Amino acid sequence: MCGIVGYLGSRQASPILLDGLSKLEYRGYDSAGVCVMSDGVLKVAKAKGRLANLFGMIDGGKAITGTYGIGHTRWATHGAPSDINSHPHIADAGRIAVVHNGIIENYIKLKEELILKGKHFHSETDTEVVANLIEYYYDRFQDFPRAVRRAVAQLEGSYALGILCQDLPGTMIAVKKESPLIFGFGEGENFIASDVPAILKYTRKVVYLNDGDTVIFTKDSVRFYDAFNDPVERVPEMIDWDISAAEKCGYDHFMIKEIHEQPKAVKGTISPRIRDGRVVLDDVNLTREYLENLKKIYIVACGSSYYVGCLGKYILEKACRIPVEPILASEFRYAEPVMGKDTLVLIISQSGETADTKAALEEAKRHGARTLAIVNVVGSAIAKEADDVIYTWAGPEIAVATTKAFSTQLSVIYLITLHIAEMIGTIKEEEYQAIICELLKLDQKISLCLTPEITAKIRYYAEQYFKVHDAFFIGRNVDCGICMEGSLKLKEIAYIHSEAYAAGELKHGPISLIEEGTLVVAVATVDSLFEKTMSNVKEVRARGAEVLGITTENFETEIKKTIPSVVSVPKTHPMLQPSLTIVPLQLFAYHVSLLRDCDVDKPRNLAKSVTVE
Ligand code: AGP
């Protein structure tokens, strides 16, 4: 949440900062701002709302001269989205400028102390406190790095900071604790950013900073310090993916681009991990002895990643015969779950920085459980902290509503399932081979869910139903997990009230909400449960619901006897079917969102990575 960027070099800074912010807008879009050292003063421009407002205000950056500065795109936590609460924040006497991603937990106490010391505040933010605290120490020591160190030592909470001092031209300081921050090396110029896409146009050589790191840099030099303030070497990594991965490349929105990238992404997750017909997880260290003694698996995550966990329960339990409990990270961290050495905790997170998920990981480690993270963002906090990590390798996902990250997380669940089941001998060789064979074709089958015919059909149904006020998604077994994800997609980007239920649960309460015209999306792909779900469909139709059916090709004729509106997807092995079933639901949410004139990629009130509790 919130994106920060910093540039220090010889080029005009503002256009570079705006360009960087445009790649970080997915992290928050309540306001944006830049501060550039211009003619010896810290010049600030900031505007409430989307980056486009700021862009227009400063003529794409041309209006502010100066060759170094910091920029910020905000997801509001402390204080409403407004010009005054926007970053960068300048300290009272105008000597220090700060951009911040994270939360300062003790800011009220610090603010009160600073007010007593004569500092004045203008915003409601915690960040303005940081700027003033640094300035307070700067006034005392006349030493910028020392002032930063002293101030940071007093901060409680999480922060990635970019800091400028008016009295020390050509120098920038950045600090990281529990919020992501990278340093980018250029030729005669250097960068900081919350995420790689912000600076990838200018450099591929980056350092993922560690917690507690401070970087002091000019355009030609850089010094790294660790949490103890000792000078350290940080070895740069070369980014091997292309900037086009983080651009729309002709698509209208990132979401539809990412939906269409799913075949490639899923293939990229699966195929390097299948060798000679067997799953090979080089990345994990789960021995046969450990797995044979395993008593329980928790799957801990938030949002869509949690729904992958809900699907994982059906998939892992069926194949491995080990109890699996999916649990929301925000609950897990305070629920005192029973766990120990014989518990495996799977942590799922696209961003690798979700606050609740990270805290849950720490809780699991504290109790001696083994942690295995499924993460997309390389070098992220969760990836670094877990005992083992399996990267999904989906490439950057920019749309706030996840699609390809969800699909690749699910692919990792299949791989882990096969790996464990084989190790502990709960799967027959014939079944194992049947799944491997289908896994290797999964990308092609996902492509068949994205044909122009299917897209046109879904667009047609979206036109029929986009005005509904309420929607219900019903299904059984893995279809129920897919309903949760399909329902979240619809509410998230189309702002339609939507609920997902196990189809058999309807008559225990929710059916009272069904009335003439209520939309029910019924997902029925599980062979043995098809008829059961159809009975539930008949029950809601009898009460006036409009039903959209999602099923597999083999059931198409049958389902049409009950429901006229149907989308069918190819059939695959039952364990892998959710990877195909989800696609029409993603497309449905996308088209409904467009028809309702919503901001598909940046839905209201949300941000891509949720780094606050
Ligand atoms: C899904 O579309 C969401 N935007 C959201 O639910 C997301 O999956 C959740 O916030 C978890 O994020 P993470 O995977 O980065 O931890």
XYZ file of C-alpha atoms in Angstrom, residues 262 304 306-312 314-315 406-407 410 414 473-490 498-501 521-526 550-551 569 574-586:
59
model
C -2.840 -17.255 -17.704
C -8.163 -14.674 -3.314
C -7.226 -17.698 0.834
C -9.671 -19.067 -1.725
C -6.781 -20.965 -3.275
C -6.368 -22.374 0.236
C -10.056 -23.371 0.318
C -9.556 -25.240 -2.949
C -6.328 -26.663 -1.558
C -10.313 -30.416 -1.128
C -7.337 -31.163 -3.350
C -4.555 -16.950 -8.450
C -4.153 -19.475 -11.262
C -3.480 -23.065 -7.671
C -1.369 -29.243 -7.544
C -22.638 -18.020 -6.451
C -23.382 -21.625 -5.588
C -21.430 -24.841 -6.049
C -20.218 -27.923 -4.222
C -16.748 -29.194 -3.339
C -14.093 -27.442 -5.487
C -16.887 -25.599 -7.291
C -17.673 -23.958 -3.966
C -14.081 -22.655 -3.718
C -14.341 -21.324 -7.257
C -17.629 -19.639 -6.365
C -15.899 -17.748 -3.555
C -13.308 -16.429 -5.978
C -15.847 -15.673 -8.726
C -18.018 -13.827 -6.241
C -15.105 -11.776 -4.907
C -14.147 -10.795 -8.463
C -17.653 -9.501 -9.137
C -22.389 -10.868 -4.083
C -22.213 -13.926 -1.830
C -20.826 -17.390 -2.372
C -22.400 -20.433 -0.731
C -24.334 -18.203 -10.796
C -24.357 -21.975 -10.439
C -21.065 -23.809 -10.904
C -21.461 -27.528 -11.537
C -18.396 -29.391 -12.756
C -17.966 -32.189 -10.203
C -20.969 -22.781 -15.537
C -20.175 -26.376 -16.292
C -15.426 -25.195 -20.346
C -11.175 -33.419 -11.642
C -8.318 -32.241 -9.420
C -7.325 -29.620 -12.000
C -10.803 -28.570 -13.115
C -10.892 -25.367 -10.983
C -8.151 -23.884 -13.194
C -10.575 -23.946 -16.132
C -13.798 -23.155 -14.272
C -12.469 -19.884 -12.894
C -11.780 -18.344 -16.315
C -15.390 -17.601 -17.387
C -16.049 -16.117 -13.945
C -13.069 -13.780 -14.304
